[in-house]
Amino acid sequence: MDQKIVFIKDTGIENDRTKDYYALFLNLLRENSLEDQVQINRVADIGIYNQGLVVKIFEQDVIYANVKEEQIKEIVLKTIKEGKVIKELLFQSPPKQLRIVLRNCGEIDPENIDEYIAKDGYQALNKAVQENKPEKIIEELKKSGLRGRGGAGFPTWLKWKLTRETPEAQKYVICNADEGDPGAYMDRGVLEGDPHSVIEGLILAGFAIGANKGYFYVRAEYPLAVQRVELALAQAYDHGLLGKNILGSNFNFEIDIRLGAGAFVCGEETALIASIEGRRGTPRPRPPYPSVKGLWDKPTAINNVETLANIAPIILKGGDWYAAIGTEKSKGTKVFALTGKVKNSGLVEVPMGITLREIVYDIGGGMISSKGIKAVQTGGPSGGVIPQEYLDTPVDYENLQKLGSIMGSGGMIVMDEDDCMVDIAKFYLGFCVDESCGKCVPCRIGGYQMLALLDKITEGQGKLEDIEKLKRIALAMQKASLCALGQTAANPVVSTLKYFFAEYQDHIVDKKCRSHKCKHLLNYSIIQDKCKRCRVCLINCPVNAISGDKEQGFLVDPKICIRCGKCYEVCKFNAIAKE
Amino acid sequence: MIKLTKNDLDKIKAAHQDDGRDWIKVGMSTCGIAAGADKVYALFVEEIKKRKLDIQIKKCGCQGMCYSEPSVEVRVKGLPDVIYGKVDKEGVIKILDKHICGNTLVKDSIYELRTKR
Ligand SMILES: Cc1cc2nc3c(=O)[nH]c(=O)nc-3n(C[C@H](O)[C@H](O)[C@H](O)COP(=O)(O)O)c2cc1C
Ligand code: FES
């Protein structure tokens, strides 16, 4: 039974929802007595968007896009029946994603070290210890152009070189798996899906800088990641990939795991080090950098999960291979946690230099609703918003910074017309205020004051002078805070002010929130023409703000109303106005 | 404790290459488990045992398609590798009845196709 398999994707075709392409196909197959030789399937997703009706024929591996109704017959007769390809309809586009960090995620069993080894796992480590030239690893990384994926984008080779060159017998390496930014879960994905790739990277880091002890700092809120890393470490010890005389060489290396108690600031390297040492997780001024004075005052190289997952492929395939991917100053790929109002939320890995538009539309499948895209937020609480006009900007460290955002660790939140930019700024700032360790004044007091101003604005009490105050405090925080938490905390406010000043003005001058997010600026009322007098709103109002009767109709009392939106939700006749 | 050497790495690698058996793979990361992947996995194990099917059941990490969890990838010889999304208990039974036992893909629940590897 050698069946041909045909997939059709007819979702997302805006103009003719009434057409049943599946039935059309089936009828044509029947007419040509092909129904027994062909399996036809309608699929929800084929990874191709905004290309109309897409048809994929398996076995021949051809993909047709933008297929018109009248062309279906041709496809059935030519391609399906005779096996001929119709050139004009062919869809050819190189895949947008490129998986280096996520190479094994979703492929192998993360709890089985053998499956990792089967995918060339620990071959890079083997190569390194056999050659026994640690400097060569650093050299290879320099060629690769790899920069830290934890946020700041510091060249990894340089960090390793500096740590290596600091004269001291005892050195450490640390894997930073604290991942605390709201909206980001790339590192969790890697640790849960392919823990050995990170472990191998950490061992290689130890080998390159001359350390024999490494730590995994994982946040305790990631219990599954912790469990998988623990299991993976035990397997690596068992196989002699950790411990003494690794792979028959004279290199010894051990890794311990430390759990973070879930403070965002503990992701900051000096606070993280303090936390491992058993002290309170607060940052200290740098320099000295950890590469000189780190864990227990010894030279320490601290790297992000994703950075480390890149190391083994670079060592195996060479720095030049890696450097061929990406843009001039940002090499390789980046994993993003694509979330928000996008259809396909999930983890994506793309070469640097791809545009935001490609990520949102070609990979993410576009917006969930018909509401237009307003902005993309990158970099979490340290980042900013990139308005829709700049969607065609190639994504790399420099470009995002120029736009007033940052690459950050890789959260990417897509926002539409329903998202209020003042509210977004308030959310991120509120997060930093909660998470500030309180050690330094600019961050502790500045953040609090800015938040108070934003509260005032979203409650309709704001004045135009408040904008100037916001900007002044933001500058003070950027210049004078102790660590990057405080230095970057104002970024979301600064960037929304830059691109969406009109929305601040709306809130302050017109006392309106155009996205209907800020509830103090909302008014609910009943549209009498549409109201069917069903009383559902009255029954559901938790504070009895709605009164009236079936003869006279109903009214909302704005003095009692708490703007919970319940009436809006329950009304079946769209008779509640929200403005 | 067995100390591996280079040859052992190569041996493990060789031993774990694709043996041509059919398999079912369930994405078991936090995103999948939150959506019910552990129950899906358990049901597969139970049903495969009950029906005495010759198919491997495996776990894997996040495939990146968090919007369609729990996701289940299936390889059956002669059919393309497909990923089913939003698989529930009924979905498990359908996959087993149709895809594994009937050599027919389950309609309307395929979320991604893998090209031949
Ligand atoms: C408040 C704050 C939180 C941070 N959180 C993380 C984190 O969760 N993970 C991470 O890798 N780096 C985090 N960093 C960056 C680290 O300080 C450090 O730059 C990074 O771990 C270096 O690794 P890389 O060079 O591989 O990027 C954070 C920094 C700050 C200021
Ligand atoms: S907590 Fe880091 S700047 Fe204050």
XYZ file of C-alpha atoms and ligand atoms in Angstrom:
731
model
C 0.000 0.000 0.000
C 1.999 2.929 -1.238
C -0.137 5.916 -0.577
C 0.596 9.485 -1.456
C 0.011 11.859 1.359
C -1.335 15.314 0.775
C -1.522 18.025 3.392
C -3.562 21.096 2.939
C -3.542 24.160 5.125
C -6.513 26.386 4.583
C -6.456 28.321 7.822
C -5.668 31.981 7.798
C -7.122 32.614 4.370
C -8.978 35.765 5.105
C -11.319 36.404 2.228
C -13.150 33.173 1.608
C -13.874 31.302 4.768
C -16.827 29.580 3.173
C -14.841 27.461 0.748
C -14.170 23.931 1.744
C -10.907 23.152 0.001
C -10.727 19.799 1.658
C -14.009 18.746 0.055
C -12.896 20.166 -3.283
C -9.801 18.040 -3.172
C -11.695 14.974 -2.093
C -14.222 15.336 -4.883
C -11.542 15.704 -7.488
C -9.753 12.659 -6.160
C -12.970 10.683 -6.330
C -13.726 11.861 -9.854
C -10.343 10.578 -10.892
C -10.662 7.397 -8.838
C -7.612 8.291 -6.852
C -9.139 8.227 -3.407
C -7.594 4.919 -2.436
C -4.117 5.966 -3.410
C -4.111 9.254 -1.591
C -4.440 10.229 2.043
C -5.519 13.770 2.346
C -5.114 15.705 5.552
C -6.072 19.114 6.670
C -3.459 20.512 9.044
C -3.595 23.376 11.477
C -0.112 24.520 10.727
C 2.508 23.841 8.156
C 4.964 26.541 9.154
C 4.062 28.769 6.223
C 1.946 31.840 6.774
C 0.184 34.474 4.734
C 0.596 32.412 1.600
C -3.013 31.498 1.009
C -3.900 27.885 0.504
C -0.835 25.738 0.996
C -0.565 22.202 -0.311
C 2.219 19.854 0.555
C 2.616 16.544 -1.144
C 4.646 14.095 0.760
C 6.953 11.661 -0.900
C 7.711 14.148 -3.631
C 8.245 16.736 -0.925
C 6.759 19.548 -2.965
C 5.055 22.528 -1.435
C 2.649 24.698 -3.354
C 1.543 28.034 -1.939
C -1.081 30.600 -2.871
C -3.026 27.905 -4.619
C -6.189 29.149 -6.299
C -9.368 27.139 -6.416
C -9.100 26.507 -10.134
C -5.547 25.210 -9.755
C -6.535 22.355 -7.486
C -7.583 20.306 -10.475
C -4.209 20.777 -12.085
C -2.499 19.665 -8.888
C -4.613 16.543 -8.689
C -4.120 15.636 -12.329
C -0.485 16.555 -12.772
C 1.257 16.181 -9.474
C -0.824 13.628 -7.670
C -1.743 11.451 -10.622
C 1.320 11.779 -12.813
C 3.932 12.869 -10.317
C 4.828 16.008 -12.241
C 5.793 19.167 -10.432
C 4.051 22.406 -11.348
C 6.848 24.927 -11.245
C 4.761 28.108 -11.086
C 3.111 27.055 -7.862
C 6.214 25.920 -6.031
C 6.921 27.562 -2.741
C 10.575 27.851 -1.950
C 11.853 29.616 1.063
C 14.792 28.720 3.194
C 13.775 27.853 6.738
C 13.814 30.892 8.999
C 14.894 29.077 12.114
C 18.343 27.723 12.747
C 18.850 25.512 15.726
C 22.237 25.424 17.372
C 21.394 25.928 21.035
C 18.119 24.055 20.661
C 19.733 21.442 18.416
C 18.593 18.566 20.587
C 15.606 20.095 22.339
C 12.528 18.158 21.396
C 14.720 15.585 19.700
C 16.409 13.550 22.381
C 15.408 12.210 25.761
C 16.967 14.708 28.178
C 17.132 12.052 30.862
C 19.322 9.727 28.836
C 22.966 10.687 28.410
C 23.451 8.117 25.652
C 21.025 9.953 23.405
C 23.076 13.105 23.867
C 26.258 11.211 23.080
C 24.591 9.791 19.978
C 24.171 13.374 18.748
C 27.917 14.013 18.972
C 27.607 14.877 22.634
C 30.853 15.200 24.600
C 32.860 14.938 21.367
C 33.914 18.565 21.745
C 35.083 17.878 25.286
C 36.935 14.848 24.046
C 38.604 16.859 21.308
C 39.602 19.524 23.816
C 41.140 17.234 26.414
C 42.967 15.110 23.842
C 44.509 18.145 22.172
C 45.109 19.650 25.596
C 45.507 23.223 24.365
C 43.145 25.400 26.403
C 44.307 28.568 24.644
C 43.136 27.086 21.374
C 39.586 26.933 22.694
C 39.707 30.606 23.552
C 41.190 31.290 20.130
C 38.343 29.397 18.475
C 35.773 31.332 20.498
C 37.409 34.576 19.452
C 37.016 33.564 15.822
C 33.408 32.598 16.428
C 32.524 36.042 17.751
C 30.237 34.520 20.389
C 28.924 37.094 22.865
C 27.231 36.434 26.191
C 23.552 35.629 25.916
C 22.722 36.634 29.487
C 21.993 40.197 28.515
C 25.051 42.364 28.226
C 26.607 40.664 25.207
C 30.169 40.641 26.499
C 32.538 38.661 24.229
C 32.848 35.219 25.742
C 36.413 34.620 24.592
C 37.581 37.795 26.319
C 35.886 36.901 29.576
C 37.583 33.497 29.473
C 40.932 34.926 28.514
C 40.869 37.458 31.347
C 39.908 34.780 33.837
C 42.559 32.444 32.509
C 45.248 35.101 32.691
C 44.578 36.143 36.274
C 47.363 34.450 38.226
C 45.742 32.260 40.844
C 45.771 28.518 41.398
C 42.110 28.153 42.279
C 39.518 29.335 39.728
C 35.823 28.746 39.229
C 33.238 28.671 36.496
C 29.562 29.297 37.059
C 26.522 28.664 34.908
C 23.952 31.385 35.444
C 20.562 29.699 35.211
C 18.665 32.164 37.342
C 16.485 33.417 34.493
C 14.178 35.763 36.318
C 12.840 38.180 33.693
C 9.120 38.010 33.228
C 8.284 36.502 29.846
C 11.548 34.627 29.378
C 11.984 30.872 29.535
C 14.672 30.053 26.993
C 17.115 28.783 29.578
C 14.473 26.627 31.171
C 13.746 25.107 27.766
C 17.403 24.246 27.233
C 17.956 22.857 30.737
C 14.844 20.726 30.541
C 15.325 19.648 26.960
C 19.080 19.163 26.709
C 20.895 19.604 30.027
C 24.055 17.879 28.839
C 24.704 20.540 26.213
C 25.053 23.096 29.012
C 27.079 20.785 31.214
C 29.486 20.104 28.363
C 29.817 23.860 27.824
C 30.554 24.406 31.499
C 33.203 21.668 31.577
C 34.805 23.203 28.492
C 34.755 26.606 30.197
C 36.537 25.077 33.174
C 39.075 23.433 30.924
C 39.724 26.625 28.965
C 40.240 28.910 31.955
C 42.017 26.367 34.129
C 39.348 25.730 36.748
C 38.480 22.401 38.265
C 35.259 23.358 39.936
C 32.004 24.632 38.472
C 28.627 25.615 39.852
C 25.173 25.523 38.384
C 23.073 28.290 39.850
C 19.474 27.372 39.028
C 16.417 29.080 40.371
C 14.366 26.889 42.661
C 11.184 27.803 40.772
C 12.380 25.526 37.983
C 11.970 22.190 39.769
C 11.937 20.108 36.597
C 15.053 21.830 35.265
C 16.765 21.238 38.605
C 15.779 17.594 38.567
C 17.024 17.079 35.011
C 20.303 18.876 35.662
C 20.851 16.793 38.806
C 20.172 13.607 36.897
C 22.410 14.688 34.025
C 25.236 15.539 36.443
C 24.926 12.133 38.100
C 25.083 10.426 34.695
C 28.104 12.481 33.676
C 29.895 11.484 36.896
C 28.907 7.888 36.277
C 30.376 7.946 32.797
C 33.570 9.587 33.949
C 32.789 12.786 32.091
C 33.018 14.582 35.405
C 35.391 13.734 38.192
C 39.001 12.726 37.869
C 40.910 12.051 34.633
C 38.105 12.949 32.300
C 38.122 10.825 29.124
C 41.451 9.373 30.075
C 43.185 12.753 30.271
C 44.681 14.358 33.337
C 41.914 16.960 33.528
C 39.763 16.857 36.667
C 36.513 18.738 36.978
C 33.563 18.767 39.343
C 30.204 20.487 39.208
C 27.865 21.298 42.083
C 24.395 22.664 41.876
C 23.090 25.599 43.924
C 19.484 26.678 44.046
C 18.486 30.311 43.892
C 15.539 31.379 45.979
C 13.985 33.352 43.195
C 15.215 36.896 43.526
C 15.669 38.619 40.185
C 18.739 40.460 41.428
C 20.481 37.147 42.104
C 20.856 36.793 38.333
C 23.279 39.712 38.503
C 26.705 38.151 38.621
C 28.077 39.670 41.814
C 24.813 39.086 43.697
C 24.763 35.525 42.394
C 28.278 34.958 43.663
C 27.315 36.346 47.072
C 24.358 33.990 47.109
C 26.537 30.946 46.349
C 28.874 31.992 49.122
C 25.923 31.821 51.491
C 25.574 35.544 51.906
C 22.637 37.760 51.135
C 22.178 38.157 47.387
C 23.094 41.777 46.857
C 25.377 43.140 44.161
C 28.655 44.889 44.815
C 30.396 47.519 42.709
C 32.537 46.332 39.813
C 35.483 46.441 39.175
C 36.933 44.193 40.362
C 35.113 41.986 37.905
C 34.484 38.352 38.733
C 37.172 37.405 36.213
C 39.637 38.902 38.688
C 37.859 38.556 42.007
C 34.820 36.318 41.909
C 33.621 33.413 43.961
C 35.487 33.352 47.283
C 37.631 36.121 45.799
C 39.008 33.757 43.170
C 38.930 34.424 39.424
C 35.580 33.269 38.143
C 34.020 33.013 34.705
C 30.263 33.281 34.880
C 28.192 32.541 31.829
C 24.619 32.224 30.828
C 22.970 28.882 29.963
C 22.529 29.724 26.299
C 26.095 30.986 25.973
C 27.351 27.670 27.327
C 25.085 25.600 25.086
C 26.819 27.235 22.101
C 30.315 26.180 23.118
C 30.427 22.509 22.117
C 29.189 23.067 18.536
C 31.725 25.878 18.096
C 34.585 23.671 19.254
C 33.460 20.830 17.018
C 32.673 22.787 13.885
C 35.094 25.648 14.337
C 34.849 29.351 15.041
C 34.677 30.233 11.359
C 31.577 28.150 10.899
C 29.845 30.064 13.693
C 31.093 33.440 12.553
C 29.503 32.870 9.153
C 26.097 33.077 10.820
C 24.643 36.404 11.911
C 25.601 40.033 11.419
C 28.915 41.822 11.502
C 29.056 42.338 15.241
C 26.539 39.804 16.451
C 27.355 36.278 15.440
C 25.422 33.073 15.606
C 21.852 32.547 16.663
C 19.629 33.743 19.470
C 16.822 31.925 21.204
C 13.732 33.977 21.891
C 10.699 33.190 23.976
C 8.061 34.547 21.656
C 4.892 35.365 23.574
C 2.086 37.869 23.780
C -0.474 38.460 21.076
C 1.215 36.249 18.521
C -0.419 33.103 17.159
C 2.353 30.616 17.767
C 3.951 31.394 21.051
C 6.970 29.301 21.826
C 10.732 29.053 21.745
C 12.326 30.077 18.486
C 15.969 30.122 17.524
C 16.942 32.427 14.701
C 20.152 33.668 13.139
C 21.108 37.164 14.269
C 20.109 39.728 11.683
C 16.644 38.354 11.047
C 13.998 41.065 11.251
C 11.377 41.325 13.963
C 8.755 41.134 11.246
C 10.054 37.765 10.092
C 9.990 36.483 13.647
C 6.466 37.672 14.325
C 4.873 36.895 10.971
C 6.841 34.111 9.318
C 7.682 32.109 12.419
C 5.067 33.266 14.889
C 2.309 33.089 12.302
C 1.207 36.677 12.842
C -1.167 38.184 15.329
C -3.817 36.258 17.229
C -6.580 38.733 16.556
C -7.239 41.144 13.766
C -6.039 43.965 15.993
C -2.904 45.547 14.611
C 0.524 45.030 16.097
C 1.591 47.989 18.186
C 5.029 47.074 19.432
C 7.399 44.302 20.371
C 8.945 44.325 23.816
C 12.413 42.870 24.109
C 14.804 42.601 26.994
C 12.177 42.318 29.732
C 12.374 44.801 32.598
C 15.759 46.061 31.398
C 14.606 46.524 27.838
C 12.130 48.594 25.944
C 9.446 48.566 23.344
C 10.101 48.637 19.639
C 7.210 50.224 17.806
C 5.683 48.664 14.758
C 7.438 51.127 12.371
C 10.752 49.476 13.196
C 9.710 45.874 12.640
C 12.040 45.602 9.662
C 15.122 46.265 11.741
C 17.545 43.344 11.716
C 17.819 41.976 15.219
C 21.258 42.227 16.770
C 22.815 43.711 19.913
C 23.659 47.069 18.330
C 20.405 47.660 16.484
C 18.214 46.921 19.458
C 20.280 49.218 21.606
C 20.024 51.991 19.038
C 16.265 51.668 19.228
C 16.369 52.095 22.990
C 15.790 48.462 23.844
C 18.220 45.622 24.440
C 18.628 42.052 23.322
C 18.436 41.009 26.942
C 18.181 37.374 27.639
C 15.565 36.797 24.956
C 12.027 37.527 26.052
C 10.015 38.870 23.144
C 6.494 39.982 23.825
C 4.252 41.012 20.963
C 1.749 43.720 21.798
C -1.353 44.925 20.003
C -3.780 47.829 20.213
C -5.204 46.413 23.443
C -1.949 46.964 25.284
C -1.548 50.312 26.973
C 2.045 51.461 26.828
C 1.821 53.384 30.087
C 0.478 50.292 31.773
C 3.284 48.179 30.276
C 5.896 50.621 31.545
C 4.259 50.509 34.955
C 4.253 46.727 34.972
C 7.978 46.413 34.279
C 8.942 49.208 36.593
C 6.776 47.668 39.306
C 8.671 44.426 38.821
C 12.026 46.152 39.319
C 10.765 48.031 42.364
C 9.670 44.729 43.896
C 12.950 43.077 43.016
C 15.339 45.878 43.945
C 17.570 44.700 46.723
C 17.477 48.133 48.291
C 21.195 48.452 48.704
C 21.592 51.600 46.629
C 19.537 54.792 46.876
C 18.909 55.621 43.190
C 17.334 52.256 42.527
C 15.485 51.917 45.834
C 14.006 55.409 45.996
C 14.107 56.379 42.334
C 12.173 53.319 41.276
C 9.576 53.872 43.951
C 9.076 57.503 43.019
C 8.791 56.769 39.327
C 6.229 54.110 40.044
C 4.225 56.541 42.162
C 4.206 58.988 39.254
C 3.045 56.312 36.843
C 0.323 55.287 39.262
C -0.835 58.870 39.368
C -0.887 59.108 35.590
C -2.819 55.897 35.093
C -5.320 57.003 37.713
C -6.015 60.188 35.805
C -4.282 62.452 38.321
C -1.155 63.077 36.270
C 0.214 66.446 35.226
C 2.416 67.218 32.247
C 5.257 68.195 34.598
C 5.294 64.601 35.791
C 6.833 63.585 32.488
C 9.835 65.797 33.146
C 10.130 64.382 36.639
C 10.031 60.846 35.233
C 12.809 61.670 32.812
C 14.953 63.274 35.509
C 14.662 60.390 37.914
C 15.258 57.934 35.072
C 18.509 59.648 34.231
C 19.622 59.608 37.860
C 18.877 55.904 38.113
C 20.709 55.142 34.876
C 23.777 57.069 35.950
C 24.021 56.336 39.643
C 22.625 52.892 40.396
C 24.947 50.265 41.722
C 24.079 47.421 39.393
C 22.402 46.961 36.062
C 19.048 46.300 37.702
C 18.749 49.915 38.753
C 20.658 51.234 35.763
C 18.199 49.682 33.354
C 14.992 49.698 35.404
C 13.837 52.945 33.834
C 14.338 51.712 30.261
C 10.740 50.594 29.723
C 9.529 54.025 30.842
C 12.092 55.903 28.767
C 11.372 53.909 25.634
C 7.582 54.133 25.909
C 7.946 57.879 26.474
C 10.052 58.098 23.362
C 7.745 56.195 21.034
C 4.347 56.514 22.639
C 4.338 59.968 24.143
C 0.854 60.506 22.748
C -0.468 57.779 25.010
C 0.986 59.485 28.081
C -0.643 62.690 26.878
C -3.983 60.926 26.508
C -3.787 59.782 30.097
C -2.701 63.122 31.466
C -4.606 65.646 29.377
C -7.673 63.843 28.080
C -7.884 61.414 30.998
C -8.350 58.591 28.510
C -6.660 55.269 27.981
C -7.101 54.347 24.340
C -6.408 50.673 25.000
C -9.006 50.563 27.774
C -6.471 49.073 30.144
C -6.225 51.670 32.875
C -9.383 51.089 34.767
C -9.506 54.400 36.547
C -9.916 56.087 33.195
C -12.668 53.791 32.027
C -16.371 54.334 32.080
C -18.927 51.642 31.559
C -22.347 52.585 30.336
C -25.322 50.857 28.827
C -26.159 51.451 25.186
C -29.923 51.744 25.506
C -30.616 50.921 21.839
C -28.873 47.612 22.066
C -30.012 46.672 25.556
C -32.612 43.901 25.597
C -33.393 44.465 29.272
C -32.308 40.967 30.200
C -30.885 42.051 33.614
C -27.790 39.866 33.244
C -25.493 42.826 33.948
C -27.480 43.825 37.000
C -27.390 40.319 38.422
C -23.651 39.963 37.800
C -22.465 43.332 39.067
C -20.560 42.583 42.282
C -21.161 46.025 43.802
C -24.733 46.703 42.719
C -23.722 49.646 40.599
C -26.424 48.877 38.035
C -29.994 49.834 38.717
C -33.239 50.123 36.797
C -36.040 47.902 35.641
C -37.383 46.288 32.507
C -39.637 49.199 31.612
C -37.210 52.056 32.139
C -33.974 50.330 31.209
C -30.787 50.160 33.242
C -28.014 52.558 34.209
C -24.501 52.189 35.590
C -23.649 54.476 38.485
C -20.033 55.557 37.885
C -19.651 56.450 41.562
C -20.321 52.907 42.693
C -18.764 51.116 39.687
C -15.368 49.568 40.412
C -14.554 49.041 36.691
C -14.237 45.314 37.004
C -15.641 44.759 33.525
C -17.986 41.961 34.582
C -21.028 43.549 32.889
C -19.034 43.977 29.690
C -18.108 40.308 29.743
C -21.532 38.899 30.491
C -23.632 41.031 28.139
C -24.621 38.902 25.180
C -25.820 41.838 23.093
C -22.716 44.043 23.187
C -24.857 46.618 24.910
C -22.181 47.754 27.349
C -19.916 50.544 26.190
C -16.400 50.775 27.542
C -14.635 54.039 26.889
C 31.856 3.656 37.553
C 32.882 3.136 33.969
C 35.389 5.628 32.681
C 34.613 6.477 29.119
C 37.269 6.888 26.515
C 37.007 8.252 23.024
C 36.216 4.806 21.625
C 33.417 4.363 24.106
C 31.857 7.628 22.987
C 31.911 6.387 19.422
C 30.491 3.035 20.462
C 27.593 4.624 22.317
C 26.995 6.844 19.347
C 26.874 3.899 16.974
C 24.618 1.888 19.258
C 22.093 4.695 19.459
C 21.649 5.469 15.823
C 18.188 5.102 14.376
C 17.279 1.425 14.467
C 14.368 1.816 12.113
C 11.769 1.115 14.781
C 8.665 3.253 14.914
C 8.296 5.609 17.808
C 6.072 8.046 19.626
C 7.696 10.981 21.361
C 5.985 13.167 23.932
C 7.293 16.649 24.746
C 7.817 16.587 28.493
C 9.041 20.004 29.527
C 7.305 22.319 31.943
C 5.202 23.780 29.145
C 4.075 20.320 28.038
C 3.494 18.939 31.508
C 1.487 22.005 32.472
C -0.796 21.209 29.559
C -1.122 17.547 30.536
C 1.753 15.811 28.742
C 2.439 13.498 31.681
C -1.082 12.068 31.499
C -0.764 11.694 27.741
C 2.534 9.880 28.184
C 1.122 7.556 30.841
C -1.855 6.704 28.674
C 0.377 5.886 25.723
C 2.459 3.571 27.890
C -0.629 1.856 29.238
C -2.331 1.440 25.863
C 0.802 0.252 24.083
C 1.228 -2.419 26.730
C -2.420 -3.406 26.583
C -2.412 -3.679 22.812
C 1.060 -5.261 22.713
C 2.214 -2.818 20.032
C 5.748 -2.844 18.720
C 6.475 0.817 19.083
C 8.863 2.769 21.229
C 7.556 5.476 23.499
C 9.996 8.269 24.248
C 10.224 11.544 26.095
C 11.818 14.701 24.862
C 12.141 18.353 25.786
C 10.356 21.372 24.435
C 9.953 21.348 20.664
C 9.394 25.075 20.744
C 5.719 24.887 19.905
C 4.456 25.873 23.313
C 1.119 27.055 21.938
C 0.114 23.559 20.931
C 1.171 21.521 23.937
C 0.912 18.694 24.724
C 2.638 17.808 21.513
C 3.387 14.335 20.307
C 5.665 13.441 17.443
C 5.051 10.168 15.663
C 7.208 8.199 13.300
C 5.703 5.292 11.455
C 7.497 3.834 8.494
C 6.020 4.918 5.197
C 4.391 7.987 6.661
C 5.945 11.391 7.160
C 6.964 12.379 10.692
C 4.266 14.576 12.083
C 3.722 16.473 15.295
C 0.258 16.362 16.738
C -0.682 19.293 18.916
C -3.089 19.779 21.817
C -3.264 16.027 22.313
C -5.682 14.853 24.981
C -6.843 11.380 26.038
C -9.073 11.031 23.013
C -6.202 12.184 20.847
C -3.996 9.418 22.232
C -6.549 6.779 21.316
C -7.014 8.287 17.856
C -3.271 8.355 17.240
C -2.982 4.723 18.260
C -6.071 3.539 16.351
C -5.503 5.477 13.182
C -1.865 6.389 12.847
C -0.111 3.478 14.533
C -2.544 0.662 13.789
C -4.282 2.018 10.714
C -1.459 3.737 8.845
C -3.610 6.812 8.388
C -2.781 10.215 9.764
C -5.218 11.693 12.238
C -7.114 14.496 10.607
C -7.172 18.070 11.807
C -4.748 17.683 14.672
C -1.401 17.889 12.909
C 0.510 21.011 13.862
C 3.779 20.498 12.139
C 5.387 18.296 9.574
C 8.975 17.314 9.774
C 10.738 16.926 6.511
C 12.508 13.647 6.064
C 15.601 13.446 8.173
C 19.278 42.276 37.617
C 20.036 41.364 36.737
C 19.567 40.097 36.479
C 20.280 39.220 35.665
N 19.770 37.989 35.457
C 20.470 37.125 34.688
C 19.973 35.813 34.458
O 18.904 35.458 34.932
N 20.702 34.972 33.688
C 21.885 35.346 33.132
O 22.508 34.550 32.463
N 22.373 36.585 33.316
C 21.696 37.479 34.085
N 22.216 38.729 34.285
C 23.502 39.071 33.645
C 24.669 38.582 34.498
O 25.008 39.581 35.421
C 25.886 38.281 33.656
O 26.130 39.366 32.834
C 25.749 37.064 32.789
O 25.418 35.940 33.540
C 27.037 36.823 32.068
O 26.942 35.707 31.219
P 27.140 35.830 29.660
O 28.400 36.597 29.411
O 27.219 34.443 29.184
O 25.956 36.564 29.141
C 21.495 39.631 35.092
C 21.957 40.919 35.331
C 21.245 41.776 36.130
C 21.771 43.136 36.371
S 19.588 46.713 43.246
Fe 21.032 46.908 41.716
S 21.004 49.005 41.417
Fe 19.975 48.818 43.217
